[in-house]
Coordinates of C-alpha atoms in Angstrom, one line a residue:
Chain Y
M229 CA 116.2 66.1 100.3
I230 CA 115.7 69.6 101.5
D231 CA 118.0 71.0 104.1
I232 CA 117.2 74.5 105.6
S233 CA 119.9 75.6 108.0
H234 CA 119.7 78.7 110.1
V235 CA 118.0 80.7 107.4
T236 CA 117.3 84.4 108.2
K237 CA 115.7 86.8 105.9
C238 CA 115.3 90.5 106.9
F239 CA 113.3 93.2 105.1
G240 CA 114.8 96.3 106.5
R241 CA 115.1 95.7 110.2
A242 CA 112.3 93.3 110.4
A243 CA 113.1 89.6 110.2
A244 CA 110.6 87.8 108.0
V245 CA 112.3 84.5 108.7
D246 CA 114.4 84.2 111.8
D247 CA 117.0 81.5 112.1
A248 CA 114.8 78.7 110.6
T249 CA 116.2 75.2 110.5
L250 CA 114.2 72.4 108.9
T251 CA 115.1 69.1 107.3
L252 CA 113.0 67.0 104.9
E253 CA 114.0 63.5 104.1
P254 CA 113.0 62.0 100.7
G255 CA 109.3 61.3 100.6
D256 CA 108.6 63.6 103.5
S257 CA 105.7 66.0 103.6
L258 CA 106.1 69.1 105.7
A259 CA 103.5 71.8 106.2
L260 CA 104.5 75.3 107.1
W261 CA 101.8 76.6 109.3
G262 CA 101.2 80.1 110.5
A263 CA 99.1 83.3 110.3
N264 CA 99.6 85.8 107.5
G265 CA 103.0 87.4 107.8
A266 CA 104.4 84.5 109.8
G267 CA 107.1 84.0 107.2
K268 CA 105.8 80.9 105.3
T269 CA 106.0 82.4 101.9
T270 CA 109.3 84.1 102.5
L271 CA 110.8 80.8 103.6
I272 CA 109.6 79.1 100.5
R273 CA 111.1 81.9 98.4
C274 CA 114.4 81.3 100.1
V275 CA 114.2 77.6 99.3
L276 CA 113.6 78.5 95.7
G277 CA 116.5 81.0 95.7
L278 CA 114.3 83.9 94.9
L279 CA 115.5 86.0 97.8
R280 CA 118.9 86.7 99.3
F281 CA 119.2 85.4 102.8
R282 CA 121.6 84.4 105.5
G283 CA 122.1 80.7 106.3
R284 CA 122.0 77.8 103.9
V285 CA 119.4 75.9 101.9
S286 CA 120.2 72.9 99.8
V287 CA 117.9 70.7 97.7
G288 CA 119.1 67.3 96.8
G289 CA 122.6 68.3 97.9
H290 CA 122.7 71.4 95.7
D291 CA 123.1 74.8 97.4
V292 CA 120.3 77.0 96.1
R293 CA 122.6 80.0 96.0
R294 CA 125.6 78.5 94.3
H295 CA 123.9 75.9 92.1
G296 CA 120.4 77.4 91.9
K297 CA 119.6 75.9 88.5
A298 CA 120.6 72.4 89.6
A299 CA 118.5 72.8 92.8
R300 CA 115.5 74.1 91.0
L301 CA 115.6 71.4 88.4
L302 CA 114.6 69.0 91.3
I303 CA 111.7 71.3 92.3
G304 CA 108.2 71.6 90.9
Y305 CA 106.8 74.9 92.3
V306 CA 103.2 76.0 92.4
P307 CA 102.7 79.6 93.7
Q308 CA 99.6 81.0 95.4
E309 CA 98.3 82.5 92.2
L310 CA 99.9 82.3 88.8
G311 CA 100.4 85.4 86.7
F312 CA 100.9 83.7 83.4
Y313 CA 100.8 85.8 80.2
D314 CA 97.1 85.9 79.4
D315 CA 97.5 85.4 75.7
F316 CA 99.6 82.3 76.2
G317 CA 97.9 79.2 75.0
V318 CA 97.7 76.3 77.6
D319 CA 99.7 74.0 75.3
E320 CA 102.2 76.8 74.6
A321 CA 102.7 77.4 78.3
V322 CA 103.4 73.7 78.9
A323 CA 105.8 73.5 75.9
F324 CA 107.6 76.7 77.0
F325 CA 108.3 75.5 80.6
A326 CA 109.1 72.0 79.4
R327 CA 111.9 73.5 77.3
L328 CA 113.1 75.6 80.2
K329 CA 113.3 72.4 82.2
G330 CA 115.4 70.8 79.4
L331 CA 112.7 68.3 78.4
G332 CA 112.5 69.3 74.8
R333 CA 109.2 68.3 73.2
V334 CA 106.7 66.9 75.7
R335 CA 103.4 65.3 75.2
T336 CA 101.3 68.2 76.3
G337 CA 98.1 66.2 76.5
E338 CA 99.7 63.7 78.8
A339 CA 101.0 66.5 81.1
L340 CA 97.5 68.1 81.2
D341 CA 95.8 64.7 81.7
H342 CA 97.5 64.3 85.0
V343 CA 95.7 67.3 86.4
G344 CA 92.4 66.9 84.6
L345 CA 93.0 69.6 82.0
L346 CA 92.8 67.4 79.0
G347 CA 90.7 69.0 76.3
H348 CA 91.7 72.6 77.4
E349 CA 95.0 72.7 75.6
R350 CA 93.8 75.0 72.9
K351 CA 92.4 77.6 75.3
R352 CA 94.1 80.9 76.1
I353 CA 95.1 81.2 79.7
R354 CA 92.8 84.2 80.2
E355 CA 89.9 81.8 79.5
L356 CA 90.8 79.5 82.4
S357 CA 89.2 79.7 85.8
G358 CA 91.3 80.2 88.9
G359 CA 91.2 76.5 89.7
M360 CA 92.2 75.6 86.2
K361 CA 95.1 78.0 86.3
Q362 CA 96.3 76.3 89.5
R363 CA 96.0 72.9 87.9
L364 CA 98.0 74.2 84.9
A365 CA 100.6 75.4 87.3
L366 CA 100.6 72.0 88.9
A367 CA 100.9 70.3 85.5
I368 CA 103.9 72.5 84.8
A369 CA 105.4 71.8 88.2
L370 CA 105.1 68.1 87.5
L371 CA 106.9 68.3 84.1
G372 CA 110.0 66.2 84.2
D373 CA 108.8 64.3 87.3
P374 CA 110.7 66.4 89.9
P375 CA 111.3 64.6 93.2
V376 CA 110.3 67.8 95.2
L377 CA 107.1 69.7 95.2
V378 CA 107.0 73.2 96.8
L379 CA 103.6 74.7 97.1
D380 CA 102.7 78.1 98.4
E381 CA 99.1 78.3 99.7
V382 CA 98.0 76.9 96.4
T383 CA 94.3 76.7 97.3
A384 CA 94.0 80.2 98.7
S385 CA 92.3 81.5 95.6
L386 CA 90.1 78.5 95.0
D387 CA 86.4 78.0 95.9
A388 CA 85.4 75.1 98.3
V389 CA 84.9 72.6 95.5
G390 CA 88.1 73.5 93.6
R391 CA 90.0 73.4 96.9
E392 CA 88.7 69.9 97.7
E393 CA 89.6 68.5 94.3
F394 CA 93.0 70.2 94.3
V395 CA 93.8 68.7 97.8
R396 CA 92.7 65.3 96.6
L397 CA 95.0 65.6 93.6
L398 CA 97.9 66.6 95.9
D399 CA 97.2 63.8 98.2
R400 CA 97.7 61.3 95.4
L401 CA 100.9 63.1 94.5
R402 CA 102.1 62.6 98.1
G403 CA 101.5 58.9 97.7
S404 CA 103.8 58.9 94.7
G405 CA 106.9 59.3 96.8
R406 CA 107.6 63.0 96.3
T407 CA 109.0 65.2 98.9
M408 CA 106.5 67.9 99.6
L409 CA 107.0 71.3 101.3
F410 CA 103.9 73.4 101.4
A411 CA 102.6 76.5 103.2
S412 CA 99.0 76.5 104.3
H413 CA 96.7 77.9 106.9
R414 CA 93.9 75.4 106.3
I415 CA 93.7 72.7 108.8
E416 CA 92.0 70.2 106.4
E417 CA 94.8 70.7 103.9
V418 CA 97.4 70.0 106.5
A419 CA 95.5 67.0 107.8
A420 CA 95.3 65.5 104.3
L421 CA 98.8 66.2 103.0
A422 CA 101.4 66.7 105.8
R423 CA 103.4 64.1 107.7
N424 CA 104.8 66.9 109.9
V425 CA 103.9 70.4 110.6
A426 CA 106.3 73.3 111.3
V427 CA 104.6 76.2 113.0
L428 CA 106.0 79.7 112.2
E429 CA 105.4 82.8 114.3
R430 CA 106.9 86.1 113.4
G431 CA 109.5 84.3 111.3
R432 CA 110.6 81.8 113.9
V433 CA 109.9 78.1 113.8
T434 CA 108.3 77.7 117.1
S435 CA 107.5 74.0 116.9
I436 CA 107.6 70.9 114.7
A437 CA 105.0 68.3 115.4
P438 CA 103.7 65.2 113.8
C439 CA 100.6 66.0 111.8
Q440 CA 98.2 63.9 113.8
R441 CA 99.2 65.5 117.1
F442 CA 99.1 69.0 115.6
V443 CA 95.7 68.5 114.1
A444 CA 94.3 67.0 117.3
R445 CA 95.4 70.0 119.2
A446 CA 94.5 72.6 116.6
G447 CA 91.3 71.0 115.4
N448 CA 89.8 70.7 118.9
G449 CA 90.8 74.2 120.0
A450 CA 88.9 77.4 119.1
V451 CA 89.3 81.1 119.4
L452 CA 86.4 83.0 120.9
H453 CA 86.2 86.5 119.4
L454 CA 84.4 88.7 121.8
H455 CA 83.1 92.1 120.6
L456 CA 83.3 94.6 123.4
P457 CA 82.5 98.3 123.9
V458 CA 85.7 100.4 123.6
G459 CA 85.8 101.5 127.2
V460 CA 85.8 98.1 128.8
R461 CA 88.4 96.3 126.7
V462 CA 91.3 96.8 129.1
D463 CA 89.2 95.7 132.1
A464 CA 88.1 92.7 130.1
M465 CA 91.7 91.8 129.4
R466 CA 92.6 92.0 133.1
S467 CA 89.6 89.9 134.1
L468 CA 90.2 87.2 131.5
Q469 CA 93.9 87.0 132.4
A470 CA 92.9 86.7 136.1
G471 CA 90.5 83.9 135.1
G472 CA 93.3 81.9 133.5
F473 CA 92.8 82.8 129.9
S474 CA 95.3 84.4 127.4
P475 CA 93.3 87.1 125.6
Q476 CA 94.7 89.3 122.9
L477 CA 93.3 92.7 122.0
N478 CA 91.7 92.8 118.6
G479 CA 90.2 95.6 116.5
V480 CA 86.7 95.3 117.9
G481 CA 87.3 93.4 121.1
V482 CA 89.5 90.5 122.3
L483 CA 90.5 87.1 121.0
V484 CA 90.4 84.3 123.6
P485 CA 91.9 80.9 122.8
V486 CA 89.7 78.3 124.6
A487 CA 89.8 74.6 125.1
P488 CA 86.8 72.6 123.7
E489 CA 85.3 72.3 127.2
Q490 CA 85.9 75.9 128.2
K491 CA 84.0 77.8 125.5
A492 CA 81.6 79.3 128.1
G493 CA 84.4 80.2 130.5
P494 CA 85.1 83.7 129.2
F495 CA 81.4 84.6 129.3
R496 CA 81.2 83.6 133.0
V497 CA 84.4 85.6 133.8
L498 CA 83.1 88.8 132.1
A499 CA 79.6 88.4 133.6
D500 CA 81.1 88.2 137.0
A501 CA 83.1 91.4 136.3
R502 CA 79.9 93.0 135.0
I503 CA 81.5 93.7 131.6
P504 CA 79.0 93.8 128.8
I505 CA 79.5 91.8 125.5
D506 CA 78.1 93.2 122.3
D507 CA 78.6 90.1 120.2
F508 CA 80.7 87.0 119.8
E509 CA 81.9 84.4 117.3
L510 CA 84.1 81.4 117.2
V511 CA 86.8 82.2 114.6
S512 CA 88.7 80.0 112.3
N513 CA 90.9 77.1 113.4
S514 CA 94.0 78.8 112.0
H515 CA 94.1 81.3 114.8
A516 CA 93.5 78.5 117.3
A517 CA 96.3 76.5 115.8
N518 CA 98.7 79.3 115.9
L519 CA 98.0 79.9 119.5
A520 CA 97.9 76.3 120.5
A521 CA 101.1 75.5 118.7
A522 CA 102.9 78.3 120.6
H523 CA 102.5 76.1 123.6
S524 CA 103.7 73.0 121.9
E525 CA 106.3 71.0 123.8
V526 CA 108.2 69.8 120.7
K527 CA 111.0 72.1 119.7
P528 CA 113.1 71.9 116.5
Chain J
M52 CA 84.7 70.3 86.7
T53 CA 86.7 67.6 85.2
A54 CA 87.2 64.5 87.3
L55 CA 90.8 63.9 88.4
T56 CA 91.2 60.3 87.6
A57 CA 94.4 60.2 85.6
T58 CA 97.4 58.3 86.7
L59 CA 99.9 60.7 88.3
P60 CA 103.6 60.5 87.4
R61 CA 106.1 59.2 89.9
P62 CA 109.3 61.1 90.3
A63 CA 111.9 60.0 87.8
A64 CA 115.0 58.3 89.2
R65 CA 117.1 59.4 86.2
S66 CA 120.0 61.8 86.5
R67 CA 119.0 65.4 85.8
T68 CA 121.0 68.0 84.0
A69 CA 120.0 71.6 83.9
P70 CA 119.5 72.9 80.3
R71 CA 122.3 74.9 78.8
A72 CA 122.3 78.6 79.1
A73 CA 122.1 79.1 75.3
A74 CA 119.1 76.8 75.1
N75 CA 117.2 78.7 77.8
I76 CA 118.1 82.1 76.2
L77 CA 116.9 80.9 72.9
T78 CA 113.6 79.6 74.4
I79 CA 112.9 82.8 76.2
A80 CA 114.0 84.9 73.2
G81 CA 111.7 83.0 70.9
R82 CA 108.7 83.5 73.2
E83 CA 109.5 87.2 73.7
L84 CA 109.8 87.7 69.9
R85 CA 106.5 86.0 69.3
D86 CA 104.8 88.0 72.0
A87 CA 106.3 91.3 70.7
V88 CA 105.3 90.6 67.1
R89 CA 101.8 89.8 68.2
S90 CA 101.5 92.9 70.4
R91 CA 99.9 96.2 69.5
W92 CA 103.1 98.3 70.1
F93 CA 105.0 96.4 67.5
V94 CA 102.3 96.8 64.8
L95 CA 101.8 100.5 65.7
Y96 CA 105.5 101.3 65.7
T97 CA 106.2 99.4 62.5
L98 CA 103.3 101.2 60.8
A99 CA 104.3 104.6 62.1
F100 CA 107.9 104.0 61.1
A101 CA 107.0 102.8 57.6
V102 CA 104.4 105.5 57.0
L103 CA 106.7 108.3 58.2
G104 CA 109.7 106.8 56.3
L105 CA 107.6 106.6 53.1
A106 CA 106.4 110.2 53.6
V107 CA 110.0 111.4 54.0
S108 CA 111.1 109.4 50.9
F109 CA 108.2 110.7 48.8
V110 CA 108.8 114.3 49.8
S111 CA 112.5 114.1 49.1
A112 CA 112.0 112.3 45.8
A113 CA 109.5 114.9 44.7
G114 CA 111.8 117.7 45.6
T115 CA 114.6 116.4 43.3
G116 CA 112.3 115.4 40.4
G117 CA 113.2 111.8 40.9
T118 CA 116.8 111.9 39.8
G119 CA 120.2 112.5 41.1
L120 CA 122.2 111.4 44.2
S121 CA 121.2 114.5 46.0
G122 CA 117.8 113.0 46.3
F123 CA 119.2 110.3 48.5
G124 CA 121.1 112.9 50.5
R125 CA 117.9 114.6 51.5
T126 CA 116.1 111.3 52.1
T127 CA 119.0 110.1 54.2
A128 CA 118.9 113.3 56.3
G129 CA 115.1 112.9 56.7
L130 CA 115.4 109.3 57.6
I131 CA 118.2 110.0 60.1
N132 CA 116.0 112.5 61.9
L133 CA 113.1 110.0 61.7
V134 CA 115.3 107.3 63.3
L135 CA 116.5 109.7 65.9
L136 CA 112.9 110.4 67.0
V137 CA 111.1 107.1 66.6
V138 CA 113.7 104.3 67.2
P139 CA 114.8 105.4 70.7
L140 CA 111.2 105.8 71.8
M141 CA 110.4 102.4 70.4
A142 CA 113.3 100.6 72.0
L143 CA 113.2 102.5 75.3
T144 CA 109.6 101.7 75.9
A145 CA 109.8 98.1 74.8
G146 CA 112.7 97.5 77.1
A147 CA 111.1 99.4 80.0
G148 CA 107.9 97.4 79.8
S149 CA 109.6 94.0 79.6
I150 CA 110.9 93.2 83.1
A151 CA 108.8 95.5 85.2
S152 CA 105.5 94.2 83.8
D153 CA 106.6 90.6 84.5
R154 CA 107.5 91.6 88.0
E155 CA 104.1 93.2 88.5
R156 CA 102.1 90.2 87.4
G157 CA 104.3 87.7 89.4
M158 CA 105.7 86.1 86.2
L159 CA 109.3 87.2 87.0
S160 CA 109.5 85.3 90.3
Y161 CA 107.8 82.3 88.7
M162 CA 110.4 82.3 85.9
F163 CA 113.2 82.6 88.4
A164 CA 111.7 79.6 90.3
Q165 CA 112.4 77.5 87.2
P166 CA 115.8 76.0 86.4
V167 CA 117.0 79.1 84.7
S168 CA 119.5 81.8 85.8
R169 CA 118.5 85.5 86.0
Y170 CA 121.1 86.3 83.3
E171 CA 119.4 83.8 81.0
V172 CA 116.0 85.5 81.5
L173 CA 117.5 88.9 80.9
L174 CA 119.4 88.0 77.8
G175 CA 116.5 85.9 76.5
K176 CA 114.2 88.9 76.8
Y177 CA 116.8 91.2 75.3
F178 CA 117.5 89.1 72.2
G179 CA 113.8 88.5 71.7
L180 CA 113.0 92.2 71.8
A181 CA 116.1 93.0 69.7
G182 CA 114.7 90.6 67.1
A183 CA 111.3 92.4 67.2
L184 CA 113.0 95.8 66.8
L185 CA 115.1 94.4 63.9
S186 CA 112.0 93.2 62.2
C187 CA 110.3 96.6 62.7
L188 CA 113.3 98.5 61.3
T189 CA 113.8 96.2 58.4
L190 CA 110.1 96.6 57.4
G191 CA 110.2 100.3 57.8
L192 CA 113.5 101.0 56.1
G193 CA 112.9 98.3 53.6
A194 CA 109.7 100.0 52.5
C195 CA 111.6 103.2 52.0
A196 CA 114.3 101.5 50.0
V197 CA 111.6 99.9 47.7
I198 CA 110.0 103.3 47.2
L199 CA 113.3 105.0 46.3
A200 CA 114.1 102.2 43.8
W201 CA 110.5 102.5 42.4
K202 CA 110.9 106.3 41.9
G203 CA 114.1 105.6 40.0
L204 CA 116.5 107.3 42.3
R205 CA 120.1 106.3 41.9
T206 CA 120.7 105.2 45.5
D207 CA 123.8 103.8 47.0
P208 CA 122.8 100.5 48.7
A209 CA 125.7 100.8 51.0
S210 CA 124.2 104.0 52.4
I211 CA 120.9 102.3 53.2
L212 CA 122.7 99.4 54.8
W213 CA 124.8 101.8 56.9
L214 CA 121.6 103.6 58.0
A215 CA 119.8 100.3 58.8
G216 CA 122.8 98.9 60.7
L217 CA 123.4 102.1 62.7
S218 CA 119.6 102.4 63.5
F219 CA 119.7 98.8 64.8
L220 CA 122.8 99.5 66.9
L221 CA 121.0 102.6 68.3
A222 CA 118.0 100.5 69.0
L223 CA 120.1 98.0 70.8
G224 CA 121.6 100.7 73.0
M225 CA 118.2 102.2 73.8
L226 CA 116.8 98.7 74.5
S227 CA 119.6 98.1 77.0
L228 CA 118.8 101.4 78.7
G229 CA 115.1 100.5 78.8
M230 CA 115.8 97.2 80.4
L231 CA 118.0 98.8 83.0
I232 CA 115.1 101.1 83.9
S233 CA 112.8 98.1 83.9
S234 CA 114.9 96.1 86.2
L235 CA 115.1 98.9 88.7
A236 CA 111.4 99.8 88.6
R237 CA 108.8 98.0 90.6
R238 CA 105.9 99.0 88.4
S239 CA 105.7 99.0 84.6
S240 CA 103.9 102.3 84.6
V241 CA 106.9 103.9 86.4
A242 CA 109.3 102.2 84.1
V243 CA 107.6 103.3 80.9
G244 CA 107.1 106.8 82.3
T245 CA 110.8 107.0 83.2
A246 CA 111.7 105.7 79.7
I247 CA 109.7 108.5 78.1
F248 CA 111.3 111.0 80.3
V249 CA 114.8 109.7 79.3
W250 CA 113.7 109.8 75.6
I251 CA 112.7 113.5 76.0
A252 CA 116.0 114.2 77.7
L253 CA 118.1 112.5 75.0
V254 CA 116.2 113.9 72.1
F255 CA 115.6 117.5 73.2
V256 CA 117.1 118.5 76.5
T257 CA 120.7 117.4 76.0
D258 CA 120.9 119.0 72.6
L259 CA 119.6 122.3 74.0
A260 CA 121.8 122.0 77.1
L261 CA 124.8 121.4 74.9
M262 CA 124.1 124.5 72.8
A263 CA 123.4 126.6 75.9
G264 CA 126.5 125.3 77.6
A265 CA 128.7 125.9 74.6
V266 CA 127.6 129.6 74.5
A267 CA 127.4 130.3 78.2
L268 CA 130.6 128.5 79.3
R269 CA 132.5 129.2 76.1
M270 CA 133.4 125.6 75.8
R271 CA 136.4 124.5 73.8
I272 CA 135.5 122.7 70.6
E273 CA 137.1 119.4 71.8
D274 CA 135.1 119.5 75.0
L275 CA 131.9 120.1 73.0
F276 CA 132.7 117.1 70.8
A277 CA 133.6 114.9 73.8
L278 CA 130.3 115.9 75.5
S279 CA 128.3 115.2 72.4
L280 CA 129.7 111.6 72.5
V281 CA 127.9 111.1 75.8
N282 CA 124.5 111.2 74.1
P283 CA 124.0 108.0 72.0
L284 CA 121.6 109.9 69.7
Q285 CA 124.3 112.4 68.8
V286 CA 126.7 109.6 68.2
F287 CA 124.2 107.9 65.9
K288 CA 123.7 111.2 64.0
M289 CA 127.4 111.9 63.6
W290 CA 128.2 108.4 62.7
S291 CA 125.4 108.2 60.1
L292 CA 126.4 111.4 58.5
H293 CA 130.1 110.3 58.5
A294 CA 129.3 106.9 57.1
V295 CA 126.9 108.1 54.4
D296 CA 128.5 111.4 53.5
A297 CA 132.1 110.9 54.7
S298 CA 132.1 114.4 56.0
L299 CA 130.9 116.0 59.3
D300 CA 131.2 119.6 57.9
V301 CA 127.4 119.9 58.1
L302 CA 127.8 119.8 61.9
G303 CA 129.9 122.9 62.0
P304 CA 133.1 123.5 63.9
A305 CA 132.7 120.3 66.1
G306 CA 132.3 118.2 63.0
L307 CA 135.3 119.8 61.4
Y308 CA 137.3 119.2 64.6
A309 CA 136.2 115.6 64.7
T310 CA 137.2 114.9 61.1
E311 CA 140.6 116.6 61.4
E312 CA 141.4 115.1 64.8
Y313 CA 140.2 111.6 64.4
G314 CA 140.2 111.1 60.7
R315 CA 139.8 107.4 59.8
T316 CA 139.5 106.4 63.5
L317 CA 136.2 108.2 63.8
H318 CA 134.3 104.9 63.0
T319 CA 136.1 103.3 65.9
V320 CA 135.3 106.1 68.3
F321 CA 131.6 106.1 67.4
A322 CA 131.4 102.3 67.5
A323 CA 133.0 102.3 70.9
C324 CA 130.5 104.9 72.2
L325 CA 127.4 103.1 70.8
L326 CA 128.6 99.7 71.9
G327 CA 129.2 101.1 75.4
W328 CA 125.5 102.2 75.4
V329 CA 124.6 98.6 74.4
V330 CA 126.8 96.8 76.9
L331 CA 126.9 99.0 80.0
P332 CA 123.2 99.4 80.7
L333 CA 122.8 95.7 80.1
V334 CA 125.5 94.9 82.7
G335 CA 123.7 97.3 85.0
A336 CA 120.4 95.6 84.4
A337 CA 122.0 92.2 85.1
A338 CA 123.5 93.5 88.4
A339 CA 120.1 95.0 89.4
L340 CA 118.3 91.7 88.6
S341 CA 120.8 89.6 90.5
R342 CA 120.7 91.8 93.6
R343 CA 117.1 92.8 93.7
S344 CA 114.1 90.6 94.7
P345 CA 112.0 89.6 91.7
L346 CA 108.9 90.4 93.7

């Protein structure tokens, strides 16, 4: 349904997406996983034909560059945050985009009901919360029942409750047979929605793994963030490397990916080297997943 | 928060056809027109244009005692100068704000992610804003025409129609230029600022530069006329006078030269110039939109 072939997108000399190749069969659900700046959003924009790129992207057999309208007719797209016109009415927005999708008059209430926005159709968009705006974007994306959904970090601007509800809604959409391509750096979202996970690092697809395997690895791993005095950071790096860890320098110390049973390891190594530690924290799984995925054995 | 219990749609198996370009252009134009008419700038410009137009009409009518065709001559001259000042500013800023502000709020990329082409978005916005400008001019000049009739001035309806038509054509040209600026700018504040700078250049600077150049460089009269055709505001002024008065004598030697050299073809020359200002910047805007990222 979606065929991404050797796509490269450069901004100046820097490659935001570097020779990415991915294929999604009908009904597939692929998560694009990576840290900020890894190239997830850029790749999605290439799929939508928003950016000029090298390589080829086709959706439902339509080349997005040559037959962009036909390709986008198959896609329902939800961006990270929607910049609708504030004085647009909710029903006006739905009717407007329905006409752009060639649907003529639609039952606005029905479209809004699918996403739990029934009763809000008379409101102005500026009166909606962030979560409601995202649901409206989803309602618009679902107009005309497109077979493909493309979602770009759609829960990034939502609070925990809104996020959970939105993911539940998307989960049910996945069950309705749509092909889903989405970017995320939340492990719970990926676990709930993806069948496969493509990991991006500095624009390259470094691995593609079945979701369960990815989540098992990423979910169990952790990154230890050690806050260290400025003068000892280089020594700490050397000691940790000698101790079998792969530390990375960070603004206030070092980041050390650790296996679940090894969380105390870096403390022991630094204590043996008499290197003081100011503070520490276990940081989000997203960092852990990026680093763990870099060592994945499955290559595209 | 509302519970999400509704049945979700399943993807339709029917064949899909992208909507026709004309339908999309019409949809976008309709929305743009509604937005513009609701906006403050539209109300402000319409009011300003109508009030200033009425003031010009009243003063001219009072000066001629309410009779005679000369009254309309003065009024026309006043209205031409009013159009020269207000219409370009109105159209340039409206065009400049259109695409850049959409880009800034992320709406442009969202629109381009729909089954529409970039040209459809551009033309839809253009026609929508053109409709808003036409409404504004019709209200403003219409009010003037009503006042003239009310004061009992013997006016030539053809003159008013000429002035209205040419004002609209000038507005279209300036709108195109504004949209070109808008499609090149990343921020709407930059686009509107540039538009105002261009307006100042067209209204004041080029006039002065032309006069200075004519004296300093001892320009030949044909070169002076050719150079004045580069400025759409000059073209509008000359064409309006030519259409209403059939003579460009009031413009001095350049006007005399134009009348003698081009005679009946002057309408064609002016039309080609103004249409060029409508089409070329719009083509430039389309090229910029198709090549540049909407982000």
